[in-house]
Amino acid sequence: MDDETTTGSVHLARRRMDSINYHLACLVIVAGPRLGERFPLAKDRTVIGRQKGADVSIDDTLISRKHAEVVRKPDGAVVLHDLDSKNGTFCNDEQIREAGLKEGDLIRIGSAMIQYVGPSHFEPPGVDEASERSRRDGLTGFFNKQTFRIYLDHNLTRCKNLHSPLSVGLIDLDGFKKINDGRGHPAGDHVLRELAGLVKNAVRPTDVLARYDDDAFGLILPLTNLMGARVVGERLRNRVADHAFVFDGQRLPVTISVGMAERRGGTEEADALIFRAEKAIGQAKQMGRNLTYCYMDPV
């Protein structure tokens, strides 16, 4: 077997494994240690605990060595069990000994918050490539604006049902028109691709990034209040400000302004939430750019 055949076989095996994992339900850490990590439920029994041998190992003194387990039943049900932990296991803020899990449920153990994401949440890659391409921006690979709105409606409904916070962010490139006009559209495309690579690694797997406009990105932050959204906004802003964007041997001045808004209680719709995020980013621009501004309701 030659090297090319070996390499091709390895890539094929990886694609098959990726497809299998995308079909699986998973646990995603949305707060606390190991923030953003995703653990597919590949076994019938998944142990969560402090010990290194646990399937989901979290280094937190408030968590028992074997704290809880998630069990897949033969009938397809998924059940959370407390394993006689010292500080208890909570599902959607209620202490439990045993509880059935459904899409979006939140598990709290120690200082960690873990979200159960069902298999229907993820779509296997390659199942319908044409459909997937229609949902994506060709330059950055992010979702397009239409798909962003679909995901926002879905996440708003879920967070309302869970009585949980949700924030939306808009990210705008400062002075992007000057780059396009001065260096040409290839330079602008280069900046957008490089910026996309920077920000996608700075958010959680459960967050949603999209290309919202020519020089703007949209961000959905489930289970995140305005204070947490500000932290995310500043992380993204600093990452971009500290990065050297170079095109044709010359450094380009690239910064971003970020506007954040948190959903109000009750029945606020997506349009109202986006409107407040747009007002926040407008304020960030007026205040000098290269900053994060969070929309606060007038007192």
Tab-separated table of N, CA and C in Angstrom, residues 4-140:
chain	number	residue	atom	x	y	z
A	4	GLU	N	0.056	7.431	-0.661
A	4	GLU	CA	-1.163	8.126	-1.067
A	4	GLU	C	-2.406	7.335	-0.672
A	5	THR	N	-2.350	6.011	-0.850
A	5	THR	CA	-3.484	5.170	-0.471
A	5	THR	C	-3.703	5.199	1.030
A	6	THR	N	-2.584	5.140	1.782
A	6	THR	CA	-2.683	5.178	3.247
A	6	THR	C	-3.317	6.479	3.714
A	7	THR	N	-2.834	7.601	3.155
A	7	THR	CA	-3.369	8.901	3.547
A	7	THR	C	-4.850	9.011	3.213
A	8	GLY	N	-5.214	8.527	2.015
A	8	GLY	CA	-6.614	8.569	1.624
A	8	GLY	C	-7.488	7.745	2.543
A	9	SER	N	-6.993	6.585	2.969
A	9	SER	CA	-7.758	5.725	3.877
A	9	SER	C	-7.959	6.397	5.224
A	10	VAL	N	-6.920	7.075	5.709
A	10	VAL	CA	-7.013	7.779	6.998
A	10	VAL	C	-8.051	8.889	6.926
A	11	HIS	N	-8.010	9.687	5.834
A	11	HIS	CA	-8.982	10.768	5.687
A	11	HIS	C	-10.403	10.230	5.602
A	12	LEU	N	-10.577	9.106	4.873
A	12	LEU	CA	-11.903	8.511	4.759
A	12	LEU	C	-12.409	8.047	6.112
A	13	ALA	N	-11.528	7.414	6.901
A	13	ALA	CA	-11.909	6.949	8.239
A	13	ALA	C	-12.305	8.122	9.125
A	14	ARG	N	-11.544	9.217	9.005
A	14	ARG	CA	-11.870	10.397	9.825
A	14	ARG	C	-13.226	10.972	9.440
A	15	ARG	N	-13.511	11.028	8.124
A	15	ARG	CA	-14.806	11.555	7.696
A	15	ARG	C	-15.942	10.678	8.211
A	16	ARG	N	-15.722	9.345	8.181
A	16	ARG	CA	-16.761	8.448	8.703
A	16	ARG	C	-16.965	8.650	10.192
A	17	MET	N	-15.856	8.826	10.925
A	17	MET	CA	-15.972	9.044	12.366
A	17	MET	C	-16.672	10.367	12.647
A	18	ASP	N	-16.346	11.436	11.873
A	18	ASP	CA	-17.015	12.717	12.047
A	18	ASP	C	-18.512	12.563	11.833
A	19	SER	N	-18.892	11.792	10.810
A	19	SER	CA	-20.307	11.590	10.521
A	19	SER	C	-20.994	10.871	11.669
A	20	ILE	N	-20.328	9.864	12.244
A	20	ILE	CA	-20.889	9.143	13.383
A	20	ILE	C	-21.079	10.085	14.562
A	21	ASN	N	-20.049	10.890	14.870
A	21	ASN	CA	-20.131	11.796	16.018
A	21	ASN	C	-21.222	12.840	15.837
A	22	TYR	N	-21.463	13.288	14.592
A	22	TYR	CA	-22.489	14.281	14.370
A	22	TYR	C	-23.878	13.720	14.604
A	23	HIS	N	-24.033	12.395	14.497
A	23	HIS	CA	-25.327	11.773	14.754
A	23	HIS	C	-25.585	11.617	16.251
A	24	LEU	N	-24.550	11.747	17.070
A	24	LEU	CA	-24.674	11.475	18.494
A	24	LEU	C	-25.140	12.697	19.261
A	25	ALA	N	-25.931	12.435	20.317
A	25	ALA	CA	-26.167	13.485	21.298
A	25	ALA	C	-24.843	13.791	21.987
A	26	CYS	N	-24.771	14.946	22.636
A	26	CYS	CA	-23.513	15.286	23.296
A	26	CYS	C	-23.773	16.183	24.495
A	27	LEU	N	-22.738	16.334	25.306
A	27	LEU	CA	-22.722	17.279	26.411
A	27	LEU	C	-21.754	18.399	26.049
A	28	VAL	N	-22.192	19.638	26.221
A	28	VAL	CA	-21.354	20.799	25.927
A	28	VAL	C	-21.225	21.633	27.195
A	29	ILE	N	-19.992	21.908	27.609
A	29	ILE	CA	-19.758	22.717	28.803
A	29	ILE	C	-19.946	24.185	28.432
A	30	VAL	N	-20.959	24.829	29.023
A	30	VAL	CA	-21.289	26.211	28.675
A	30	VAL	C	-20.897	27.196	29.767
A	31	ALA	N	-20.404	26.716	30.898
A	31	ALA	CA	-19.893	27.602	31.948
A	31	ALA	C	-18.979	26.782	32.859
A	32	GLY	N	-17.927	27.445	33.362
A	32	GLY	CA	-17.013	26.783	34.287
A	32	GLY	C	-15.788	26.216	33.593
A	33	PRO	N	-15.058	25.314	34.281
A	33	PRO	CA	-13.842	24.727	33.711
A	33	PRO	C	-14.137	23.994	32.399
A	34	ARG	N	-13.184	24.044	31.478
A	34	ARG	CA	-13.272	23.380	30.167
A	34	ARG	C	-14.395	23.962	29.313
A	35	LEU	N	-14.622	25.271	29.485
A	35	LEU	CA	-15.678	25.981	28.772
A	35	LEU	C	-15.599	25.719	27.268
A	36	GLY	N	-16.744	25.359	26.682
A	36	GLY	CA	-16.844	25.197	25.238
A	36	GLY	C	-16.565	23.798	24.738
A	37	GLU	N	-16.033	22.898	25.580
A	37	GLU	CA	-15.710	21.551	25.104
A	37	GLU	C	-16.982	20.721	24.902
A	38	ARG	N	-16.921	19.851	23.924
A	38	ARG	CA	-18.072	19.036	23.518
A	38	ARG	C	-17.713	17.564	23.670
A	39	PHE	N	-18.612	16.796	24.299
A	39	PHE	CA	-18.366	15.390	24.579
A	39	PHE	C	-19.499	14.545	23.979
A	40	PRO	N	-19.277	13.930	22.816
A	40	PRO	CA	-20.312	13.062	22.234
A	40	PRO	C	-20.630	11.889	23.156
A	41	LEU	N	-21.893	11.540	23.260
A	41	LEU	CA	-22.318	10.423	24.101
A	41	LEU	C	-22.193	9.136	23.286
A	42	ALA	N	-20.946	8.686	23.146
A	42	ALA	CA	-20.645	7.539	22.285
A	42	ALA	C	-20.861	6.199	22.998
A	43	LYS	N	-21.007	6.239	24.321
A	43	LYS	CA	-21.184	5.008	25.090
A	43	LYS	C	-22.556	5.006	25.753
A	44	ASP	N	-22.970	3.836	26.198
A	44	ASP	CA	-24.260	3.742	26.880
A	44	ASP	C	-24.220	4.421	28.247
A	45	ARG	N	-23.028	4.537	28.808
A	45	ARG	CA	-22.892	5.143	30.138
A	45	ARG	C	-21.718	6.126	30.110
A	46	THR	N	-21.993	7.404	30.369
A	46	THR	CA	-20.979	8.462	30.364
A	46	THR	C	-20.874	9.047	31.762
A	47	VAL	N	-19.703	8.878	32.390
A	47	VAL	CA	-19.498	9.329	33.765
A	47	VAL	C	-18.905	10.735	33.768
A	48	ILE	N	-19.479	11.598	34.595
A	48	ILE	CA	-18.983	12.957	34.797
A	48	ILE	C	-18.398	13.033	36.206
A	49	GLY	N	-17.173	13.523	36.322
A	49	GLY	CA	-16.577	13.605	37.652
A	49	GLY	C	-15.227	14.293	37.644
A	50	ARG	N	-14.622	14.350	38.823
A	50	ARG	CA	-13.339	15.024	38.976
A	50	ARG	C	-12.163	14.123	38.637
A	51	GLN	N	-12.339	12.809	38.750
A	51	GLN	CA	-11.206	11.923	38.509
A	51	GLN	C	-10.806	11.933	37.033
A	52	LYS	N	-9.534	11.742	36.765
A	52	LYS	CA	-9.022	11.834	35.405
A	52	LYS	C	-9.599	10.757	34.492
A	53	GLY	N	-9.999	9.634	35.058
A	53	GLY	CA	-10.535	8.556	34.240
A	53	GLY	C	-11.988	8.739	33.850
A	54	ALA	N	-12.645	9.793	34.328
A	54	ALA	CA	-14.051	10.023	33.990
A	54	ALA	C	-14.176	10.368	32.504
A	55	ASP	N	-15.298	10.005	31.926
A	55	ASP	CA	-15.532	10.318	30.513
A	55	ASP	C	-15.569	11.820	30.286
A	56	VAL	N	-16.167	12.535	31.230
A	56	VAL	CA	-16.147	14.001	31.227
A	56	VAL	C	-15.459	14.404	32.520
A	57	SER	N	-14.165	14.660	32.432
A	57	SER	CA	-13.356	14.959	33.617
A	57	SER	C	-13.247	16.472	33.794
A	58	ILE	N	-13.702	16.970	34.964
A	58	ILE	CA	-13.696	18.407	35.242
A	58	ILE	C	-12.955	18.637	36.548
A	59	ASP	N	-11.903	19.407	36.495
A	59	ASP	CA	-11.066	19.671	37.671
A	59	ASP	C	-11.701	20.763	38.514
A	60	ASP	N	-12.524	20.351	39.458
A	60	ASP	CA	-13.258	21.279	40.313
A	60	ASP	C	-13.452	20.587	41.659
A	61	THR	N	-12.977	21.206	42.732
A	61	THR	CA	-13.054	20.572	44.056
A	61	THR	C	-14.493	20.408	44.540
A	62	LEU	N	-15.434	21.130	43.941
A	62	LEU	CA	-16.840	20.988	44.326
A	62	LEU	C	-17.497	19.769	43.675
A	63	ILE	N	-16.773	19.133	42.754
A	63	ILE	CA	-17.297	17.980	42.032
A	63	ILE	C	-16.688	16.703	42.609
A	64	SER	N	-17.516	15.707	42.859
A	64	SER	CA	-17.038	14.425	43.379
A	64	SER	C	-16.252	13.682	42.303
A	65	ARG	N	-15.445	12.700	42.749
A	65	ARG	CA	-14.627	11.944	41.795
A	65	ARG	C	-15.497	11.284	40.738
A	66	LYS	N	-16.566	10.647	41.154
A	66	LYS	CA	-17.604	10.165	40.240
A	66	LYS	C	-18.895	10.835	40.670
A	67	HIS	N	-19.257	11.901	39.975
A	67	HIS	CA	-20.328	12.776	40.451
A	67	HIS	C	-21.698	12.381	39.881
A	68	ALA	N	-21.744	12.160	38.574
A	68	ALA	CA	-23.022	11.854	37.909
A	68	ALA	C	-22.737	11.043	36.654
A	69	GLU	N	-23.783	10.479	36.103
A	69	GLU	CA	-23.635	9.748	34.848
A	69	GLU	C	-24.841	9.998	33.962
A	70	VAL	N	-24.593	9.927	32.658
A	70	VAL	CA	-25.667	10.020	31.666
A	70	VAL	C	-25.770	8.656	30.999
A	71	VAL	N	-26.969	8.080	31.019
A	71	VAL	CA	-27.186	6.714	30.533
A	71	VAL	C	-28.146	6.740	29.342
A	72	ARG	N	-27.745	6.046	28.281
A	72	ARG	CA	-28.630	5.869	27.123
A	72	ARG	C	-29.393	4.560	27.296
A	73	LYS	N	-30.701	4.635	27.304
A	73	LYS	CA	-31.553	3.459	27.467
A	73	LYS	C	-31.780	2.773	26.114
A	74	PRO	N	-32.122	1.474	26.135
A	74	PRO	CA	-32.394	0.760	24.871
A	74	PRO	C	-33.506	1.392	24.056
A	75	ASP	N	-34.464	2.056	24.712
A	75	ASP	CA	-35.570	2.672	23.977
A	75	ASP	C	-35.229	4.051	23.436
A	76	GLY	N	-33.957	4.491	23.639
A	76	GLY	CA	-33.523	5.781	23.123
A	76	GLY	C	-33.574	6.908	24.135
A	77	ALA	N	-34.199	6.683	25.276
A	77	ALA	CA	-34.246	7.725	26.305
A	77	ALA	C	-32.848	7.968	26.871
A	78	VAL	N	-32.609	9.199	27.296
A	78	VAL	CA	-31.334	9.577	27.903
A	78	VAL	C	-31.623	10.066	29.319
A	79	VAL	N	-30.951	9.468	30.297
A	79	VAL	CA	-31.274	9.723	31.706
A	79	VAL	C	-30.019	10.160	32.454
A	80	LEU	N	-30.189	11.182	33.289
A	80	LEU	CA	-29.118	11.688	34.150
A	80	LEU	C	-29.288	11.112	35.546
A	81	HIS	N	-28.208	10.532	36.106
A	81	HIS	CA	-28.230	9.976	37.465
A	81	HIS	C	-27.195	10.678	38.318
A	82	ASP	N	-27.565	11.011	39.543
A	82	ASP	CA	-26.579	11.450	40.531
A	82	ASP	C	-25.935	10.213	41.141
A	83	LEU	N	-24.598	10.237	41.320
A	83	LEU	CA	-23.865	9.083	41.862
A	83	LEU	C	-23.468	9.338	43.310
A	84	ASP	N	-24.489	9.675	44.127
A	84	ASP	CA	-24.269	9.945	45.556
A	84	ASP	C	-23.187	11.003	45.742
A	85	SER	N	-23.260	12.052	44.946
A	85	SER	CA	-22.272	13.133	45.019
A	85	SER	C	-22.441	13.925	46.310
A	86	LYS	N	-21.355	14.571	46.713
A	86	LYS	CA	-21.372	15.338	47.956
A	86	LYS	C	-22.224	16.596	47.834
A	87	ASN	N	-22.124	17.292	46.694
A	87	ASN	CA	-22.787	18.593	46.550
A	87	ASN	C	-23.995	18.566	45.636
A	88	GLY	N	-24.377	17.382	45.183
A	88	GLY	CA	-25.621	17.264	44.426
A	88	GLY	C	-25.487	17.527	42.937
A	89	THR	N	-26.464	17.015	42.205
A	89	THR	CA	-26.570	17.202	40.764
A	89	THR	C	-27.879	17.921	40.479
A	90	PHE	N	-27.817	18.939	39.620
A	90	PHE	CA	-28.984	19.766	39.346
A	90	PHE	C	-29.294	19.729	37.851
A	91	CYS	N	-30.577	19.630	37.533
A	91	CYS	CA	-31.029	19.683	36.145
A	91	CYS	C	-32.041	20.819	36.041
A	92	ASN	N	-31.713	21.824	35.227
A	92	ASN	CA	-32.563	23.019	35.110
A	92	ASN	C	-32.873	23.615	36.479
A	93	ASP	N	-31.810	23.678	37.312
A	93	ASP	CA	-31.845	24.313	38.646
A	93	ASP	C	-32.639	23.540	39.685
A	94	GLU	N	-33.016	22.291	39.412
A	94	GLU	CA	-33.669	21.455	40.410
A	94	GLU	C	-32.746	20.289	40.760
A	95	GLN	N	-32.511	20.082	42.068
A	95	GLN	CA	-31.660	18.971	42.468
A	95	GLN	C	-32.369	17.658	42.172
A	96	ILE	N	-31.620	16.722	41.603
A	96	ILE	CA	-32.248	15.466	41.165
A	96	ILE	C	-31.434	14.262	41.651
A	97	ARG	N	-32.111	13.137	41.738
A	97	ARG	CA	-31.440	11.844	41.845
A	97	ARG	C	-31.408	11.180	40.481
A	98	GLU	N	-32.496	11.401	39.725
A	98	GLU	CA	-32.608	10.857	38.378
A	98	GLU	C	-33.537	11.760	37.583
A	99	ALA	N	-33.166	12.018	36.333
A	99	ALA	CA	-34.011	12.872	35.499
A	99	ALA	C	-33.787	12.528	34.029
A	100	GLY	N	-34.874	12.435	33.268
A	100	GLY	CA	-34.759	12.264	31.830
A	100	GLY	C	-34.282	13.563	31.186
A	101	LEU	N	-33.406	13.453	30.202
A	101	LEU	CA	-32.856	14.640	29.541
A	101	LEU	C	-33.539	14.858	28.199
A	102	LYS	N	-33.773	16.138	27.898
A	102	LYS	CA	-34.298	16.517	26.591
A	102	LYS	C	-33.461	17.673	26.057
A	103	GLU	N	-33.647	17.952	24.777
A	103	GLU	CA	-32.867	18.973	24.079
A	103	GLU	C	-32.806	20.285	24.867
A	104	GLY	N	-31.583	20.762	25.112
A	104	GLY	CA	-31.393	22.060	25.753
A	104	GLY	C	-31.324	22.033	27.264
A	105	ASP	N	-31.569	20.873	27.906
A	105	ASP	CA	-31.525	20.822	29.369
A	105	ASP	C	-30.134	21.203	29.882
A	106	LEU	N	-30.135	21.839	31.060
A	106	LEU	CA	-28.885	22.286	31.673
A	106	LEU	C	-28.581	21.468	32.909
A	107	ILE	N	-27.382	20.919	32.958
A	107	ILE	CA	-26.910	20.138	34.097
A	107	ILE	C	-25.911	20.988	34.855
A	108	ARG	N	-26.105	21.141	36.158
A	108	ARG	CA	-25.143	21.905	36.962
A	108	ARG	C	-24.532	20.998	38.013
A	109	ILE	N	-23.203	20.890	37.975
A	109	ILE	CA	-22.463	20.191	39.019
A	109	ILE	C	-21.269	21.063	39.386
A	110	GLY	N	-21.089	21.306	40.680
A	110	GLY	CA	-20.025	22.208	41.105
A	110	GLY	C	-20.191	23.562	40.437
A	111	SER	N	-19.096	24.097	39.890
A	111	SER	CA	-19.159	25.394	39.203
A	111	SER	C	-19.364	25.231	37.702
A	112	ALA	N	-19.594	24.012	37.242
A	112	ALA	CA	-19.744	23.746	35.810
A	112	ALA	C	-21.219	23.692	35.414
A	113	MET	N	-21.526	24.256	34.259
A	113	MET	CA	-22.850	24.156	33.665
A	113	MET	C	-22.690	23.412	32.341
A	114	ILE	N	-23.455	22.342	32.170
A	114	ILE	CA	-23.330	21.476	31.001
A	114	ILE	C	-24.680	21.403	30.303
A	115	GLN	N	-24.678	21.615	28.999
A	115	GLN	CA	-25.924	21.553	28.241
A	115	GLN	C	-26.016	20.222	27.503
A	116	TYR	N	-27.197	19.604	27.575
A	116	TYR	CA	-27.452	18.396	26.792
A	116	TYR	C	-27.965	18.815	25.425
A	117	VAL	N	-27.267	18.370	24.397
A	117	VAL	CA	-27.640	18.696	23.017
A	117	VAL	C	-27.991	17.395	22.315
A	118	GLY	N	-29.239	17.272	21.891
A	118	GLY	CA	-29.702	16.040	21.274
A	118	GLY	C	-29.132	15.827	19.886
A	119	PRO	N	-29.244	14.621	19.364
A	119	PRO	CA	-28.661	14.305	18.048
A	119	PRO	C	-29.264	15.100	16.915
A	120	SER	N	-30.495	15.584	17.081
A	120	SER	CA	-31.140	16.347	16.005
A	120	SER	C	-30.569	17.741	15.874
A	121	HIS	N	-29.796	18.199	16.893
A	121	HIS	CA	-29.248	19.559	16.866
A	121	HIS	C	-28.152	19.695	15.825
A	122	PHE	N	-27.412	18.597	15.583
A	122	PHE	CA	-26.298	18.623	14.644
A	122	PHE	C	-26.681	17.868	13.386
A	123	GLU	N	-26.252	18.396	12.265
A	123	GLU	CA	-26.530	17.737	11.003
A	123	GLU	C	-25.262	17.075	10.496
A	124	PRO	N	-25.335	15.817	10.082
A	124	PRO	CA	-24.138	15.124	9.611
A	124	PRO	C	-23.571	15.775	8.368
A	125	PRO	N	-22.235	15.984	8.309
A	125	PRO	CA	-21.646	16.609	7.144
A	125	PRO	C	-21.784	15.742	5.909
A	126	GLY	N	-22.037	16.385	4.770
A	126	GLY	CA	-22.064	15.657	3.510
A	126	GLY	C	-23.380	15.003	3.181
A	127	VAL	N	-24.389	15.099	4.082
A	127	VAL	CA	-25.669	14.453	3.794
A	127	VAL	C	-26.365	15.158	2.637
A	128	ASP	N	-26.352	16.483	2.649
A	128	ASP	CA	-26.941	17.260	1.566
A	128	ASP	C	-26.053	18.465	1.338
A	129	GLU	N	-25.027	18.279	0.517
A	129	GLU	CA	-24.024	19.319	0.354
A	129	GLU	C	-24.611	20.578	-0.275
A	130	ALA	N	-25.525	20.425	-1.208
A	130	ALA	CA	-26.129	21.594	-1.840
A	130	ALA	C	-26.911	22.413	-0.826
A	131	SER	N	-27.675	21.727	0.035
A	131	SER	CA	-28.430	22.426	1.068
A	131	SER	C	-27.488	23.125	2.050
A	132	GLU	N	-26.404	22.462	2.418
A	132	GLU	CA	-25.450	23.060	3.347
A	132	GLU	C	-24.792	24.294	2.741
A	133	ARG	N	-24.439	24.226	1.478
A	133	ARG	CA	-23.818	25.384	0.820
A	133	ARG	C	-24.780	26.563	0.778
A	134	SER	N	-26.065	26.284	0.628
A	134	SER	CA	-27.044	27.371	0.558
A	134	SER	C	-27.198	28.083	1.900
A	135	ARG	N	-26.785	27.444	2.973
A	135	ARG	CA	-26.904	28.040	4.307
A	135	ARG	C	-25.649	28.800	4.712
A	136	ARG	N	-24.597	28.707	3.912
A	136	ARG	CA	-23.291	29.236	4.302
A	136	ARG	C	-22.862	30.397	3.412
A	137	ASP	N	-22.028	31.254	3.982
A	137	ASP	CA	-21.356	32.294	3.225
A	137	ASP	C	-20.119	31.691	2.572
A	138	GLY	N	-19.975	31.863	1.280
A	138	GLY	CA	-18.893	31.202	0.562
A	138	GLY	C	-17.510	31.688	0.933
A	139	LEU	N	-17.372	32.944	1.386
A	139	LEU	CA	-16.058	33.491	1.697
A	139	LEU	C	-15.554	33.044	3.063
A	140	THR	N	-16.392	33.144	4.081
A	140	THR	CA	-15.958	32.872	5.452
A	140	THR	C	-16.307	31.469	5.930
